[in-house]
Amino acid sequence: MSDVRFPENFIWGAATAAYQIEGAATEDGRGPSIWDTFSRTPGKVFQGHTGDVACDHYHRYADDVAMMADLGLATYRFSIAWPRIQPDGTGPVNPRGLDFYDRLVDSLLARGIDPFITLYHWDLPQTLEDRGGWTNRETAEHFADYAVAVHRRLGDRVRTWTTLNEPWCSAYLGYGNGVHAPGTRDAGAAFRAVHHLLLGHGLATRALRAAGAETLGITLNLADVQPVDAASTADADAVRLVDGLHNRIFLDPLTGAGYPADVLAHVSRMVTPDFIQDGDEKVIAAPIDLLGINYYAPTYVAGRAGGAGGSAYPGSEGSVEFAPASGPLTEMGWMIEPAGLTRLLERVAADYPGLPMFITENGGAFPDGEVDAEGRVADTDRVAYLDGHLRAVHEAIARGVDLRGYLVWSLLDNFEWAEGYRKRFGIVHVDYLTQRRTPKESARWYQEVISRNGL
Ligand code: PNW
């Protein structure tokens, strides 16, 4: 099948995040983050796994970059650990922390790989959490200072800067249902966090623009929210609520429309939104050059009086029922539905026109098995998942969506947050006892896709 060709300048790559791969948790002056604390709290992470060692990427980055070059990656998305740069979250920078990213950027550039930076992928300095974390407005200001400090060191070589990864997860899983760090369970805290994360994004974007950063953006894990019954008005109402809490609460203010009235009314039933101050929406609407989208699975909802709702959607209980996942599933229990990605991209393009998009994460956890006697990992399911989703991406582009690139999640098996190391998303297998890397069949397949610029 050689009919699936991507645009000439389409950008291929892979993504990771600092806490999930680096290890070296106490080295070179790194301070503790909320994930160090959370992973040490009994019962929070599978079998008490932590990111203390992870993939030891901090020491093995040069080999990892060589592997990326071998795969033909044009870009590599990684995150900066805030507690390496400012161990307490504020104040003078720790030069040794910046040195690591300096070396990483140089080795990427030496191999012709474009660095794609995420400034915040969930590892908030613990000191800031001790003062309320993202529920505290000051964290947004500290974030902008931190962003500028990183840019001052790397801005001469890095063109692409994104502020936050998935603020939905930080706010609703971190402060709403407590499944992620810091583990708070409070609907009001979740909405405060949403606002302060967006404010931090806006302040950082404004400051980085003034500092001369070339391409600025943010990554959202947007949801393709679908009704169980397309003919039901109750289901349509449920879709509107969940879409509002997941997508529009971020996309509308980011693109200058301010918070949607229906979402604000919903939030106001749980908390007085006095944390939204005059002028904030203007800050949040700082122009961006790209929208990063992470997509894994669709979300099906029904409207039902007394519905159980979802813990990650404050206020959805009593009116919404989340349909259990059905059909083929990944090891996370997430539905495999590539058409959801096409729908999502077309929807964003239609409702928020003029915003170039990038798939900043897409991939799946599968029970790969171990490396076999021939040194191979036959991850056929992952190849099928990626093939299906790339066809879905291609379809969206064919229908006119301005999508610039695709980054697979993830380059390496890594610390999958609350699931610890038991869920493997990598196209490269990691043996955690030896730290040996073995490209899976999916890595060889992806290498081929990249070299042909198509399927
Ligand atoms: C994203 N959910 O996390 C993150 O950006 C990655 O760090 C992570 O490894 C990857 O997706 C796979 O999980 C999510 O519960 C975690 O809906 C949880 C959810 C969504 C995204």
PDB file of C-alpha atoms in Angstrom, residues 80-288:
ATOM      1  CA  ILE A  80      12.469  19.983  31.239  1.00  0.00           C
ATOM      2  CA  ALA A  81      12.344  19.081  34.932  1.00  0.00           C
ATOM      3  CA  TRP A  82      11.558  22.338  36.722  1.00  0.00           C
ATOM      4  CA  PRO A  83      13.144  21.052  39.981  1.00  0.00           C
ATOM      5  CA  ARG A  84      16.461  20.584  38.153  1.00  0.00           C
ATOM      6  CA  ILE A  85      16.412  24.238  37.106  1.00  0.00           C
ATOM      7  CA  GLN A  86      15.020  25.762  40.301  1.00  0.00           C
ATOM      8  CA  PRO A  87      15.167  23.145  43.085  1.00  0.00           C
ATOM      9  CA  ASP A  88      12.681  25.161  45.166  1.00  0.00           C
ATOM     10  CA  GLY A  89      10.647  26.422  42.214  1.00  0.00           C
ATOM     11  CA  THR A  90      11.766  30.032  42.536  1.00  0.00           C
ATOM     12  CA  GLY A  91      14.944  32.014  42.783  1.00  0.00           C
ATOM     13  CA  PRO A  92      18.355  31.535  41.223  1.00  0.00           C
ATOM     14  CA  VAL A  93      18.830  28.814  38.661  1.00  0.00           C
ATOM     15  CA  ASN A  94      20.854  25.696  39.287  1.00  0.00           C
ATOM     16  CA  PRO A  95      23.409  25.754  36.450  1.00  0.00           C
ATOM     17  CA  ARG A  96      24.110  22.014  36.686  1.00  0.00           C
ATOM     18  CA  GLY A  97      20.475  21.291  35.963  1.00  0.00           C
ATOM     19  CA  LEU A  98      20.579  23.468  32.874  1.00  0.00           C
ATOM     20  CA  ASP A  99      23.864  21.841  31.830  1.00  0.00           C
ATOM     21  CA  PHE A 100      22.084  18.532  31.296  1.00  0.00           C
ATOM     22  CA  TYR A 101      19.576  20.001  28.841  1.00  0.00           C
ATOM     23  CA  ASP A 102      22.366  21.961  27.200  1.00  0.00           C
ATOM     24  CA  ARG A 103      24.210  18.705  26.498  1.00  0.00           C
ATOM     25  CA  LEU A 104      21.006  17.010  25.347  1.00  0.00           C
ATOM     26  CA  VAL A 105      20.139  19.833  22.939  1.00  0.00           C
ATOM     27  CA  ASP A 106      23.646  19.882  21.509  1.00  0.00           C
ATOM     28  CA  SER A 107      23.687  16.149  20.941  1.00  0.00           C
ATOM     29  CA  LEU A 108      20.282  16.318  19.230  1.00  0.00           C
ATOM     30  CA  LEU A 109      21.410  19.142  16.967  1.00  0.00           C
ATOM     31  CA  ALA A 110      24.645  17.315  16.164  1.00  0.00           C
ATOM     32  CA  ARG A 111      22.492  14.463  14.827  1.00  0.00           C
ATOM     33  CA  GLY A 112      20.160  16.756  12.909  1.00  0.00           C
ATOM     34  CA  ILE A 113      17.239  16.262  15.309  1.00  0.00           C
ATOM     35  CA  ASP A 114      15.137  19.296  16.138  1.00  0.00           C
ATOM     36  CA  PRO A 115      14.522  19.718  19.882  1.00  0.00           C
ATOM     37  CA  PHE A 116      10.846  20.247  20.810  1.00  0.00           C
ATOM     38  CA  ILE A 117      10.591  21.424  24.413  1.00  0.00           C
ATOM     39  CA  THR A 118       7.794  20.904  26.909  1.00  0.00           C
ATOM     40  CA  LEU A 119       8.391  23.178  29.886  1.00  0.00           C
ATOM     41  CA  TYR A 120       6.033  21.420  32.263  1.00  0.00           C
ATOM     42  CA  HIS A 121       5.178  17.732  32.187  1.00  0.00           C
ATOM     43  CA  TRP A 122       3.800  17.418  35.729  1.00  0.00           C
ATOM     44  CA  ASP A 123       6.913  17.492  37.951  1.00  0.00           C
ATOM     45  CA  LEU A 124       6.131  20.586  40.012  1.00  0.00           C
ATOM     46  CA  PRO A 125       8.797  21.495  42.606  1.00  0.00           C
ATOM     47  CA  GLN A 126       7.528  20.197  45.957  1.00  0.00           C
ATOM     48  CA  THR A 127       8.258  23.528  47.644  1.00  0.00           C
ATOM     49  CA  LEU A 128       5.662  25.181  45.428  1.00  0.00           C
ATOM     50  CA  GLU A 129       3.130  22.466  46.235  1.00  0.00           C
ATOM     51  CA  ASP A 130       3.742  23.138  49.915  1.00  0.00           C
ATOM     52  CA  ARG A 131       2.368  26.620  49.185  1.00  0.00           C
ATOM     53  CA  GLY A 132      -0.701  25.311  47.345  1.00  0.00           C
ATOM     54  CA  GLY A 133       0.810  24.321  44.008  1.00  0.00           C
ATOM     55  CA  TRP A 134      -1.442  25.143  41.071  1.00  0.00           C
ATOM     56  CA  THR A 135      -4.250  26.214  43.385  1.00  0.00           C
ATOM     57  CA  ASN A 136      -2.046  29.188  44.258  1.00  0.00           C
ATOM     58  CA  ARG A 137      -1.984  32.020  41.735  1.00  0.00           C
ATOM     59  CA  GLU A 138       1.691  32.706  42.455  1.00  0.00           C
ATOM     60  CA  THR A 139       2.653  29.389  40.875  1.00  0.00           C
ATOM     61  CA  ALA A 140       1.606  30.830  37.504  1.00  0.00           C
ATOM     62  CA  GLU A 141       4.035  33.721  37.949  1.00  0.00           C
ATOM     63  CA  HIS A 142       6.837  31.444  39.102  1.00  0.00           C
ATOM     64  CA  PHE A 143       6.238  29.278  36.032  1.00  0.00           C
ATOM     65  CA  ALA A 144       6.776  32.240  33.717  1.00  0.00           C
ATOM     66  CA  ASP A 145      10.047  33.099  35.507  1.00  0.00           C
ATOM     67  CA  TYR A 146      11.205  29.508  35.155  1.00  0.00           C
ATOM     68  CA  ALA A 147      10.289  29.479  31.441  1.00  0.00           C
ATOM     69  CA  VAL A 148      12.387  32.570  30.837  1.00  0.00           C
ATOM     70  CA  ALA A 149      15.334  31.084  32.739  1.00  0.00           C
ATOM     71  CA  VAL A 150      15.305  27.977  30.533  1.00  0.00           C
ATOM     72  CA  HIS A 151      14.948  30.049  27.390  1.00  0.00           C
ATOM     73  CA  ARG A 152      17.873  32.254  28.397  1.00  0.00           C
ATOM     74  CA  ARG A 153      20.105  29.171  28.324  1.00  0.00           C
ATOM     75  CA  LEU A 154      18.668  27.206  25.385  1.00  0.00           C
ATOM     76  CA  GLY A 155      16.896  29.842  23.308  1.00  0.00           C
ATOM     77  CA  ASP A 156      19.825  30.297  20.946  1.00  0.00           C
ATOM     78  CA  ARG A 157      19.386  26.684  19.745  1.00  0.00           C
ATOM     79  CA  VAL A 158      15.785  25.664  20.408  1.00  0.00           C
ATOM     80  CA  ARG A 159      13.017  26.912  18.141  1.00  0.00           C
ATOM     81  CA  THR A 160       9.952  25.116  19.477  1.00  0.00           C
ATOM     82  CA  TRP A 161       8.658  25.805  22.978  1.00  0.00           C
ATOM     83  CA  THR A 162       5.479  24.452  24.492  1.00  0.00           C
ATOM     84  CA  THR A 163       4.397  25.461  27.950  1.00  0.00           C
ATOM     85  CA  LEU A 164       2.225  22.743  29.516  1.00  0.00           C
ATOM     86  CA  ASN A 165       1.558  19.113  28.811  1.00  0.00           C
ATOM     87  CA  GLU A 166      -2.083  18.185  29.371  1.00  0.00           C
ATOM     88  CA  PRO A 167      -3.283  20.690  31.957  1.00  0.00           C
ATOM     89  CA  TRP A 168      -6.480  18.588  32.081  1.00  0.00           C
ATOM     90  CA  CYS A 169      -4.468  15.829  33.798  1.00  0.00           C
ATOM     91  CA  SER A 170      -2.639  18.234  36.118  1.00  0.00           C
ATOM     92  CA  ALA A 171      -5.879  19.835  37.274  1.00  0.00           C
ATOM     93  CA  TYR A 172      -8.479  17.064  37.297  1.00  0.00           C
ATOM     94  CA  LEU A 173      -6.283  14.049  38.091  1.00  0.00           C
ATOM     95  CA  GLY A 174      -3.861  15.985  40.300  1.00  0.00           C
ATOM     96  CA  TYR A 175      -6.301  18.130  42.303  1.00  0.00           C
ATOM     97  CA  GLY A 176      -9.749  16.717  41.425  1.00  0.00           C
ATOM     98  CA  ASN A 177      -9.739  12.946  41.854  1.00  0.00           C
ATOM     99  CA  GLY A 178      -6.226  12.558  43.253  1.00  0.00           C
ATOM    100  CA  VAL A 179      -5.118   9.792  40.882  1.00  0.00           C
ATOM    101  CA  HIS A 180      -2.008  11.828  40.008  1.00  0.00           C
ATOM    102  CA  ALA A 181       0.305  14.005  42.110  1.00  0.00           C
ATOM    103  CA  PRO A 182      -0.235  15.847  44.356  1.00  0.00           C
ATOM    104  CA  GLY A 183      -3.224  13.601  45.066  1.00  0.00           C
ATOM    105  CA  THR A 184      -5.730  16.252  46.190  1.00  0.00           C
ATOM    106  CA  ARG A 185      -9.435  15.414  45.904  1.00  0.00           C
ATOM    107  CA  ASP A 186     -11.381  18.624  45.693  1.00  0.00           C
ATOM    108  CA  ALA A 187     -13.468  19.900  42.780  1.00  0.00           C
ATOM    109  CA  GLY A 188     -12.849  23.530  43.722  1.00  0.00           C
ATOM    110  CA  ALA A 189      -9.097  22.948  43.793  1.00  0.00           C
ATOM    111  CA  ALA A 190      -9.293  21.347  40.348  1.00  0.00           C
ATOM    112  CA  PHE A 191     -10.923  24.425  38.813  1.00  0.00           C
ATOM    113  CA  ARG A 192      -8.531  26.798  40.549  1.00  0.00           C
ATOM    114  CA  ALA A 193      -5.741  24.683  39.085  1.00  0.00           C
ATOM    115  CA  VAL A 194      -7.260  24.837  35.590  1.00  0.00           C
ATOM    116  CA  HIS A 195      -7.254  28.613  35.766  1.00  0.00           C
ATOM    117  CA  HIS A 196      -3.783  29.019  37.216  1.00  0.00           C
ATOM    118  CA  LEU A 197      -2.322  26.541  34.731  1.00  0.00           C
ATOM    119  CA  LEU A 198      -3.851  28.538  31.873  1.00  0.00           C
ATOM    120  CA  LEU A 199      -2.651  31.769  33.445  1.00  0.00           C
ATOM    121  CA  GLY A 200       0.847  30.335  33.788  1.00  0.00           C
ATOM    122  CA  HIS A 201       0.720  29.316  30.135  1.00  0.00           C
ATOM    123  CA  GLY A 202      -0.310  32.844  29.137  1.00  0.00           C
ATOM    124  CA  LEU A 203       2.314  34.579  31.266  1.00  0.00           C
ATOM    125  CA  ALA A 204       5.050  32.247  30.029  1.00  0.00           C
ATOM    126  CA  THR A 205       3.966  32.595  26.399  1.00  0.00           C
ATOM    127  CA  ARG A 206       4.001  36.363  26.635  1.00  0.00           C
ATOM    128  CA  ALA A 207       7.438  36.364  28.278  1.00  0.00           C
ATOM    129  CA  LEU A 208       8.931  33.862  25.831  1.00  0.00           C
ATOM    130  CA  ARG A 209       7.557  35.837  22.886  1.00  0.00           C
ATOM    131  CA  ALA A 210       9.191  38.979  24.244  1.00  0.00           C
ATOM    132  CA  ALA A 211      12.430  37.014  24.639  1.00  0.00           C
ATOM    133  CA  GLY A 212      12.315  36.078  20.951  1.00  0.00           C
ATOM    134  CA  ALA A 213      11.156  32.445  21.021  1.00  0.00           C
ATOM    135  CA  GLU A 214      10.247  31.373  17.501  1.00  0.00           C
ATOM    136  CA  THR A 215       7.424  28.842  17.792  1.00  0.00           C
ATOM    137  CA  LEU A 216       5.211  28.793  20.875  1.00  0.00           C
ATOM    138  CA  GLY A 217       2.433  26.447  21.856  1.00  0.00           C
ATOM    139  CA  ILE A 218       0.742  24.214  24.385  1.00  0.00           C
ATOM    140  CA  THR A 219      -0.203  20.537  24.413  1.00  0.00           C
ATOM    141  CA  LEU A 220      -3.730  19.438  25.359  1.00  0.00           C
ATOM    142  CA  ASN A 221      -5.061  15.911  25.670  1.00  0.00           C
ATOM    143  CA  LEU A 222      -8.276  16.706  23.867  1.00  0.00           C
ATOM    144  CA  ALA A 223     -11.200  14.309  24.036  1.00  0.00           C
ATOM    145  CA  ASP A 224     -13.297  13.057  21.158  1.00  0.00           C
ATOM    146  CA  VAL A 225     -16.558  13.016  23.100  1.00  0.00           C
ATOM    147  CA  GLN A 226     -19.350  11.032  21.454  1.00  0.00           C
ATOM    148  CA  PRO A 227     -22.945  10.215  22.443  1.00  0.00           C
ATOM    149  CA  VAL A 228     -23.867   6.595  23.098  1.00  0.00           C
ATOM    150  CA  ASP A 229     -27.074   7.280  21.169  1.00  0.00           C
ATOM    151  CA  ALA A 230     -26.736   9.878  18.448  1.00  0.00           C
ATOM    152  CA  ALA A 231     -30.515  10.449  18.463  1.00  0.00           C
ATOM    153  CA  SER A 232     -30.805  11.141  22.204  1.00  0.00           C
ATOM    154  CA  THR A 233     -31.038  14.770  23.370  1.00  0.00           C
ATOM    155  CA  ALA A 234     -30.048  13.689  26.900  1.00  0.00           C
ATOM    156  CA  ASP A 235     -26.888  12.171  25.452  1.00  0.00           C
ATOM    157  CA  ALA A 236     -26.240  15.363  23.504  1.00  0.00           C
ATOM    158  CA  ASP A 237     -26.459  17.326  26.769  1.00  0.00           C
ATOM    159  CA  ALA A 238     -23.973  14.937  28.389  1.00  0.00           C
ATOM    160  CA  VAL A 239     -21.608  15.380  25.435  1.00  0.00           C
ATOM    161  CA  ARG A 240     -21.859  19.140  25.804  1.00  0.00           C
ATOM    162  CA  LEU A 241     -21.019  19.020  29.511  1.00  0.00           C
ATOM    163  CA  VAL A 242     -18.076  16.634  29.153  1.00  0.00           C
ATOM    164  CA  ASP A 243     -16.786  18.457  26.078  1.00  0.00           C
ATOM    165  CA  GLY A 244     -17.037  21.700  28.042  1.00  0.00           C
ATOM    166  CA  LEU A 245     -15.084  20.368  31.019  1.00  0.00           C
ATOM    167  CA  HIS A 246     -12.484  18.637  28.885  1.00  0.00           C
ATOM    168  CA  ASN A 247     -12.002  20.687  25.722  1.00  0.00           C
ATOM    169  CA  ARG A 248     -13.741  24.053  25.656  1.00  0.00           C
ATOM    170  CA  ILE A 249     -12.604  25.086  29.155  1.00  0.00           C
ATOM    171  CA  PHE A 250      -9.074  25.149  27.695  1.00  0.00           C
ATOM    172  CA  LEU A 251      -9.550  25.861  23.992  1.00  0.00           C
ATOM    173  CA  ASP A 252     -11.943  28.791  24.298  1.00  0.00           C
ATOM    174  CA  PRO A 253      -9.821  30.946  26.608  1.00  0.00           C
ATOM    175  CA  LEU A 254      -6.612  29.971  24.762  1.00  0.00           C
ATOM    176  CA  THR A 255      -8.048  31.199  21.476  1.00  0.00           C
ATOM    177  CA  GLY A 256      -9.426  34.456  22.839  1.00  0.00           C
ATOM    178  CA  ALA A 257     -13.085  33.591  23.415  1.00  0.00           C
ATOM    179  CA  GLY A 258     -12.799  33.528  27.221  1.00  0.00           C
ATOM    180  CA  TYR A 259     -14.357  30.808  29.345  1.00  0.00           C
ATOM    181  CA  PRO A 260     -17.572  29.386  27.844  1.00  0.00           C
ATOM    182  CA  ALA A 261     -20.664  30.628  29.713  1.00  0.00           C
ATOM    183  CA  ASP A 262     -22.158  27.148  30.181  1.00  0.00           C
ATOM    184  CA  VAL A 263     -18.897  25.820  31.652  1.00  0.00           C
ATOM    185  CA  LEU A 264     -18.557  28.804  33.997  1.00  0.00           C
ATOM    186  CA  ALA A 265     -22.137  28.257  35.176  1.00  0.00           C
ATOM    187  CA  HIS A 266     -21.340  24.599  35.858  1.00  0.00           C
ATOM    188  CA  VAL A 267     -18.139  25.460  37.736  1.00  0.00           C
ATOM    189  CA  SER A 268     -19.964  28.110  39.771  1.00  0.00           C
ATOM    190  CA  ARG A 269     -22.219  25.435  41.225  1.00  0.00           C
ATOM    191  CA  MET A 270     -19.164  23.941  42.937  1.00  0.00           C
ATOM    192  CA  VAL A 271     -16.889  26.903  43.620  1.00  0.00           C
ATOM    193  CA  THR A 272     -17.104  30.682  43.393  1.00  0.00           C
ATOM    194  CA  PRO A 273     -14.761  31.499  40.504  1.00  0.00           C
ATOM    195  CA  ASP A 274     -13.310  34.550  42.242  1.00  0.00           C
ATOM    196  CA  PHE A 275      -9.842  33.298  41.292  1.00  0.00           C
ATOM    197  CA  ILE A 276     -10.522  34.565  37.746  1.00  0.00           C
ATOM    198  CA  GLN A 277      -9.374  38.173  37.848  1.00  0.00           C
ATOM    199  CA  ASP A 278      -9.898  41.028  35.423  1.00  0.00           C
ATOM    200  CA  GLY A 279      -7.414  40.788  32.602  1.00  0.00           C
ATOM    201  CA  ASP A 280      -6.608  37.095  33.098  1.00  0.00           C
ATOM    202  CA  GLU A 281      -8.461  36.003  29.987  1.00  0.00           C
ATOM    203  CA  LYS A 282      -6.451  38.460  27.947  1.00  0.00           C
ATOM    204  CA  VAL A 283      -3.204  36.978  29.288  1.00  0.00           C
ATOM    205  CA  ILE A 284      -4.386  33.427  28.575  1.00  0.00           C
ATOM    206  CA  ALA A 285      -5.205  34.415  24.989  1.00  0.00           C
ATOM    207  CA  ALA A 286      -1.575  35.271  24.200  1.00  0.00           C
ATOM    208  CA  PRO A 287      -1.175  34.221  20.554  1.00  0.00           C
ATOM    209  CA  ILE A 288       0.293  30.771  19.950  1.00  0.00           C
TER     210      ILE A 288
END
